[in-house]
Structures are given as structure tokens and as C-alpha cells.
Short mmCIF file of C-alpha atoms in Angstrom, two decimals:
data_model
loop_
_atom_site.label_atom_id
_atom_site.label_comp_id
_atom_site.label_asym_id
_atom_site.label_seq_id
_atom_site.Cartn_x
_atom_site.Cartn_y
_atom_site.Cartn_z
CA UNK U 288 0.00 0.00 0.00
CA UNK U 289 1.32 3.50 -0.82
CA UNK U 290 2.83 5.36 2.16
CA UNK U 291 0.26 8.17 2.14
CA UNK U 292 -2.77 5.88 1.91
CA UNK U 293 -1.33 3.66 4.63
CA UNK U 294 -1.01 6.49 7.14
CA UNK U 295 -3.63 9.09 6.15
CA UNK U 296 -6.47 7.25 7.92
CA UNK U 297 -10.05 8.44 7.64
CA UNK U 298 -9.19 12.14 7.38
CA UNK U 299 -6.53 12.64 4.66
CA UNK U 300 -6.92 16.43 4.79
CA UNK U 301 -6.11 16.60 8.50
CA UNK U 302 -3.20 14.21 8.03
CA UNK U 303 -1.78 16.32 5.20
CA UNK U 304 -2.14 19.53 7.23
CA UNK U 305 -0.28 17.96 10.16
CA UNK U 306 2.43 16.66 7.82
CA UNK U 307 2.85 20.14 6.36
CA UNK U 308 3.24 21.55 9.88
CA UNK U 309 5.93 19.02 10.75
CA UNK U 310 7.79 19.69 7.50
CA UNK U 311 7.88 23.41 8.23
CA UNK U 312 8.79 22.95 11.90
CA UNK U 313 11.68 20.64 11.00
CA UNK U 314 13.17 23.34 8.78
CA UNK U 315 12.86 21.41 5.53
CA UNK U 316 11.37 24.33 3.59
CA UNK U 317 14.08 26.70 4.77
CA UNK U 318 16.77 24.20 3.79
CA UNK U 319 15.24 23.75 0.34
CA UNK U 320 15.13 27.51 -0.16
CA UNK U 321 18.82 27.69 0.78
CA UNK U 322 19.64 24.96 -1.75
CA UNK U 323 17.59 26.66 -4.47
CA UNK U 324 19.41 29.98 -4.15
CA UNK U 325 17.97 33.48 -3.91
CA UNK U 326 16.71 33.96 -7.47
CA UNK U 327 15.88 32.17 -10.69
CA UNK U 328 13.59 29.54 -12.14
CA UNK U 329 13.87 26.21 -10.34
CA UNK U 330 12.68 22.68 -11.15
CA UNK U 331 14.33 19.72 -9.44
CA UNK U 332 13.80 16.58 -7.39
CA UNK U 333 16.04 15.64 -4.44
CA UNK U 334 16.22 12.01 -3.35
CA UNK U 335 17.26 10.97 0.15
CA UNK U 336 17.30 7.79 2.20
CA UNK U 337 17.97 6.61 5.74
CA UNK U 338 21.58 5.56 6.28
CA UNK U 339 22.96 4.65 9.71
CA UNK U 340 20.20 6.52 11.52
CA UNK U 341 20.44 9.72 9.48
CA UNK U 342 18.69 10.82 6.30
CA UNK U 343 21.25 11.39 3.54
CA UNK U 344 20.86 12.98 0.11
CA UNK U 345 21.58 10.32 -2.51
CA UNK U 346 20.48 11.93 -5.76
CA UNK U 347 19.45 15.09 -7.56
CA UNK U 348 17.34 15.19 -10.73
CA UNK U 349 17.80 18.72 -12.07
CA UNK U 350 18.14 19.23 -15.83
CA UNK U 351 18.91 22.75 -16.97
CA UNK U 352 15.99 24.63 -18.49
CA UNK U 353 16.46 25.75 -22.09
CA UNK U 354 15.61 29.34 -21.14
CA UNK U 355 17.89 29.35 -18.09
CA UNK U 356 17.72 28.04 -14.54
CA UNK U 357 16.38 24.73 -13.28
CA UNK U 358 19.04 23.22 -10.97
CA UNK U 359 19.47 24.55 -7.42
CA UNK U 360 22.28 27.12 -7.49
CA UNK U 361 23.50 26.55 -3.92
CA UNK U 362 22.97 22.82 -3.51
CA UNK U 363 26.44 22.05 -2.19
CA UNK U 364 26.06 24.72 0.49
CA UNK U 365 22.56 23.65 1.52
CA UNK U 366 22.58 19.86 1.16
CA UNK U 367 23.86 19.18 4.69
CA UNK U 368 21.17 21.46 6.16
CA UNK U 369 18.57 19.63 4.10
CA UNK U 370 19.82 16.29 5.47
CA UNK U 371 19.58 17.64 9.01
CA UNK U 372 16.05 18.93 8.41
CA UNK U 373 14.85 15.67 6.83
CA UNK U 374 16.37 13.72 9.73
CA UNK U 375 14.51 16.00 12.14
CA UNK U 376 11.27 15.50 10.20
CA UNK U 377 11.64 11.75 10.50
CA UNK U 378 12.26 12.09 14.24
CA UNK U 379 9.12 14.17 14.69
CA UNK U 380 6.88 11.72 12.87
CA UNK U 381 5.16 8.97 14.89
CA UNK U 382 7.33 5.84 14.86
CA UNK U 383 4.97 3.88 12.60
CA UNK U 384 5.11 6.70 10.02
CA UNK U 385 8.91 6.98 9.91
CA UNK U 386 10.13 6.75 6.32
CA UNK U 387 13.23 5.12 4.85
CA UNK U 388 13.25 7.02 1.56
CA UNK U 389 11.92 10.37 0.38
CA UNK U 390 11.79 12.27 -2.91
CA UNK U 391 11.21 16.02 -2.74
CA UNK U 392 10.03 17.98 -5.77
CA UNK U 393 10.66 21.73 -5.98
CA UNK U 394 9.30 24.22 -8.53
CA UNK U 395 9.77 27.98 -8.32
CA UNK U 396 8.52 30.64 -10.70
CA UNK U 397 9.84 34.17 -10.91
CA UNK U 398 7.62 37.14 -10.23
CA UNK U 399 8.05 40.83 -10.93
CA UNK U 400 8.19 42.90 -7.75
CA UNK U 401 8.88 46.53 -7.02
CA UNK U 402 11.87 46.95 -4.75
CA UNK U 403 12.75 49.73 -2.35
CA UNK U 404 14.26 51.86 -5.10
CA UNK U 405 10.97 51.76 -7.04
CA UNK U 406 12.44 49.54 -9.76
CA UNK U 407 10.94 46.41 -11.21
CA UNK U 408 12.96 43.26 -10.59
CA UNK U 409 12.54 39.53 -11.11
CA UNK U 410 12.50 37.62 -7.84
CA UNK U 411 11.80 34.05 -6.86
CA UNK U 412 8.14 33.42 -6.08
CA UNK U 413 6.69 31.09 -3.45
CA UNK U 414 7.87 27.57 -4.37
CA UNK U 415 5.71 24.49 -4.84
CA UNK U 416 7.17 21.65 -2.79
CA UNK U 417 5.95 18.04 -2.99
CA UNK U 418 6.98 15.01 -0.94
CA UNK U 419 6.86 11.32 -1.84
CA UNK U 420 7.80 8.90 0.94
CA UNK U 421 8.98 5.29 0.58
CA UNK U 422 7.11 3.46 -2.21
CA UNK U 423 5.29 6.66 -3.22
CA UNK U 424 8.61 8.01 -4.49
CA UNK U 425 9.27 5.19 -6.96
CA UNK U 426 9.63 6.73 -10.43
CA UNK U 427 9.07 10.25 -9.08
CA UNK U 428 11.36 12.40 -11.21
CA UNK U 429 11.54 15.92 -12.53
CA UNK U 430 9.32 14.99 -15.50
CA UNK U 431 6.44 14.76 -13.02
CA UNK U 432 6.81 18.44 -12.15
CA UNK U 433 5.31 21.31 -14.10
CA UNK U 434 7.45 23.80 -15.96
CA UNK U 435 8.14 26.99 -13.98
CA UNK U 436 6.95 30.27 -15.47
CA UNK U 437 8.56 33.70 -15.68
CA UNK U 438 11.97 34.97 -16.74
CA UNK U 439 15.23 33.34 -15.75
CA UNK U 440 17.61 35.13 -13.38
CA UNK U 441 20.02 37.36 -15.32
CA UNK U 442 23.04 35.39 -14.12
CA UNK U 443 21.47 32.19 -15.51
CA UNK U 444 20.59 33.60 -18.92
CA UNK U 445 21.94 31.16 -21.56
CA UNK U 446 23.50 33.99 -23.60
CA UNK U 447 25.35 35.22 -20.52
CA UNK U 448 26.64 31.73 -19.67
CA UNK U 449 27.91 31.26 -23.23
CA UNK U 450 29.70 34.62 -23.10
CA UNK U 451 31.14 33.77 -19.68
CA UNK U 452 32.63 30.58 -21.12
CA UNK U 453 34.06 32.44 -24.12
CA UNK U 454 35.76 35.00 -21.87
CA UNK U 455 36.91 32.52 -19.21
CA UNK U 456 40.66 32.85 -19.78
CA UNK U 457 40.60 36.65 -19.86
CA UNK U 458 38.42 36.76 -16.75
CA UNK U 459 40.92 34.60 -14.89
CA UNK U 460 43.70 37.01 -15.85
CA UNK U 461 41.73 39.87 -14.33
CA UNK U 462 40.89 37.80 -11.24
CA UNK U 463 44.60 37.15 -10.79
CA UNK U 464 45.11 40.89 -10.28
CA UNK U 465 42.41 41.33 -7.65
CA UNK U 466 43.23 43.96 -5.02
CA UNK U 467 41.41 44.32 -1.72
CA UNK U 468 41.69 47.49 0.34
CA UNK U 469 43.59 46.88 3.58
CA UNK U 470 42.87 50.30 5.03
CA UNK U 471 41.39 53.65 4.03
CA UNK U 472 40.87 54.27 0.34
CA UNK U 473 39.39 56.99 -1.88
CA UNK U 474 37.96 57.04 -5.39
CA UNK U 475 37.37 60.34 -7.18
CA UNK U 476 37.44 61.49 -10.81
CA UNK U 477 38.66 58.12 -12.15
CA UNK U 478 41.53 58.02 -9.67
CA UNK U 479 41.78 55.41 -6.97
CA UNK U 480 44.06 55.81 -3.94
CA UNK U 481 44.24 52.84 -1.60
CA UNK U 482 46.89 54.34 0.65
CA UNK U 483 49.71 52.47 -1.06
CA UNK U 484 49.43 53.75 -4.61
CA UNK U 485 47.23 55.79 -6.91
CA UNK U 486 45.73 54.18 -10.00
CA UNK U 487 43.53 55.10 -12.93
CA UNK U 488 40.28 53.20 -12.44
CA UNK U 489 36.68 52.94 -13.58
CA UNK U 490 33.88 52.46 -11.06
CA UNK U 491 32.06 49.22 -11.86
CA UNK U 492 29.41 48.80 -9.20
CA UNK U 493 28.49 48.20 -5.59
CA UNK U 494 27.12 45.18 -3.75
CA UNK U 495 24.78 45.55 -0.78
CA UNK U 496 25.28 42.61 1.63
CA UNK U 497 21.87 42.62 3.33
CA UNK U 498 19.88 43.19 0.14
CA UNK U 499 22.23 40.96 -1.89
CA UNK U 500 22.00 43.46 -4.70
CA UNK U 501 24.72 44.41 -7.16
CA UNK U 502 24.16 47.88 -8.68
CA UNK U 503 26.06 49.04 -11.75
CA UNK U 504 27.91 52.37 -11.79
CA UNK U 505 28.98 52.19 -15.44
CA UNK U 506 27.59 54.84 -17.79
CA UNK U 507 27.53 52.31 -20.63
CA UNK U 508 26.85 48.57 -20.08
CA UNK U 509 29.90 46.33 -20.36
CA UNK U 510 27.93 43.89 -22.54
CA UNK U 511 24.56 43.19 -24.05
CA UNK U 512 23.76 40.12 -21.94
CA UNK U 513 21.05 40.31 -19.28
CA UNK U 514 23.18 40.95 -16.14
CA UNK U 515 24.97 43.89 -17.79
CA UNK U 516 21.85 45.73 -18.94
CA UNK U 517 19.89 45.39 -15.70
CA UNK U 518 20.52 48.30 -13.28
CA UNK U 519 20.50 45.88 -10.34
CA UNK U 520 21.26 42.16 -10.16
CA UNK U 521 20.33 40.11 -7.09
CA UNK U 522 23.33 37.87 -6.34
CA UNK U 523 25.56 36.71 -3.51
CA UNK U 524 29.09 38.05 -3.09
CA UNK U 525 30.53 35.37 -5.38
CA UNK U 526 28.14 36.48 -8.11
CA UNK U 527 29.07 40.11 -7.56
CA UNK U 528 32.78 39.37 -7.93
CA UNK U 529 32.06 37.38 -11.10
CA UNK U 530 30.21 40.36 -12.60
CA UNK U 531 33.01 42.74 -11.62
CA UNK U 532 35.67 40.48 -13.18
CA UNK U 533 33.69 39.95 -16.38
CA UNK U 534 32.94 43.65 -16.78
CA UNK U 535 36.57 44.59 -16.12
CA UNK U 536 37.72 42.06 -18.71
CA UNK U 537 35.34 43.48 -21.28
CA UNK U 538 36.61 46.98 -20.56
CA UNK U 539 40.19 45.82 -21.16
CA UNK U 540 41.20 46.44 -17.55
CA UNK U 541 44.21 44.90 -15.86
CA UNK U 542 42.47 43.97 -12.60
CA UNK U 543 39.77 44.79 -10.06
CA UNK U 544 39.83 46.75 -6.82
CA UNK U 545 37.45 45.88 -3.97
CA UNK U 546 36.85 48.09 -0.98
CA UNK U 547 34.21 48.56 1.71
CA UNK U 548 32.35 51.87 1.76
CA UNK U 549 31.42 53.78 4.91
CA UNK U 550 27.86 52.46 4.43
CA UNK U 551 29.08 48.85 4.48
CA UNK U 552 28.68 48.17 0.78
CA UNK U 553 31.33 46.52 -1.36
CA UNK U 554 32.72 48.82 -4.06
CA UNK U 555 34.33 47.44 -7.22
CA UNK U 556 36.51 49.33 -9.72
CA UNK U 557 38.34 48.25 -12.85
CA UNK U 558 42.06 48.99 -12.64
CA UNK U 559 43.53 50.52 -15.77
CA UNK U 560 47.18 50.18 -14.76
#
């Protein structure tokens, strides 16, 4: 008998509501959101099973969408938290309902929202999460999930990823000349002074750590791909450094400077010499 039918009893609705409560209380939804990353279309299935008393992730079905996105962008960072949450879920269930295997489906659309600066931006919407325990998960793959709707995240745009691959060697050269401010620094009229030397530089952008937003300072976009033409791109710090390196490479710069502003934002500039 399927796991759900075996345990739902005479009131499947009440059983499902209680299961949803336990899933949320165990932190499974938060862990899945961490795995999925902050933005972008998502469509994947995670498989896990009980091993030596702990639920372990054993598989990920996550083909890339033709229009960008699909796989979880931070799966390596979030997988251990997901294992902990699924183990906690199993602990919270009554003993006769404890599962040995689980498949979790995740679909996230993107929605247009208006941010604090009164600009439209694509953000991840509320995800659809589905669980299949034990025998219910047999054959449950990504093809059973609907296609997400909306635009892909700029950093996952196929044209951008192709360009990133084409420029990979030049980007690495720029990354090899990355300079981080060790003390006070000043940028004014295309001149950067970090206390050790003065350089000709071009302001690239800033990254806000709490909003996770990279904002361009260039008068003309460094490229025609989606992340370069959007005024703001919602990324983590690694994504911000990637954008700064790529833009600097396209501008023919020798390297990148990174410094922290008085407001706590990260400032990036392309070094000309």
C-alpha cells in the first residue's frame, strides 16, 4: 500500500495539514530555499534515504531549463542542512510513520516585484514543494513536475553563460590581479588611492550585503547580456565578484579593486594600470 494511503487514515486532509506543519517545523522548507538559491527559475527533485540513523541525500534530478535556470544554485552549500532537516522531520513523525526514503520535488517561478528603489525586478516566487515517501517516491522524477513560469535570473541567462565561457581565460587574468583594500581608500574622478598607490580606475558597481544586490555604476553597459543591462542584479558576493571580473575584462582592464564603503557596501573598480 502507498505510504500516504497507509497512514492518512479516515481524514486525509487533517493528516496532510499535520504533515505540512511538521515539514515546516523541522526546517525542511528553509533548507530547500537555501539549496535553491535566492533567485531564478527552479525545477528539481532531491532524493534521500535513511543511512545509519540519518537521512542522507543520494540523488538530484535537475536538468537545466532551455531558457535558463532549473538546478538549485546553492545545492552544495545547503545539502547538509537539508539532510539535518529531513532527519529532524523523520524524528518528529510517529514511529509507525517513519520513512526510509523520500523524494522532494521543488518548482519555483519568478515574479516581478517593485523593490525599495521603485524599480521592477525579477524575484523568486513562493515555491511548490511536494513530498513522496517510501514506495510513493518510486519513479518520481523531474518529469512529473510542471514547468516553472517567468523569466530566468540574469546570471542564468543562456546567452550570458555562453559569453562567460568564451571570456573565461581573460576573466581569470583579471581575477589574478584582484586587489582588496587593507585600510582607508578613496575614489574620485577616475583616480583610486588605496593608501599604497594611486591608479587610474573605472567604477564598476556596488554590492549591498543585506539586500544581496549588485548595482552598476557604469555609464555604458559592459555587454549586451542580461546581467549587464539590468541596473540591479540580485546575487551573492561570489556572483558580484564574477560580474566585476567579467565587466573589467570586457573593458580591457588589468584587474579589479574591492573596498568597503562607509555604508558597508562593497565597491568594485576596474584597474587601468
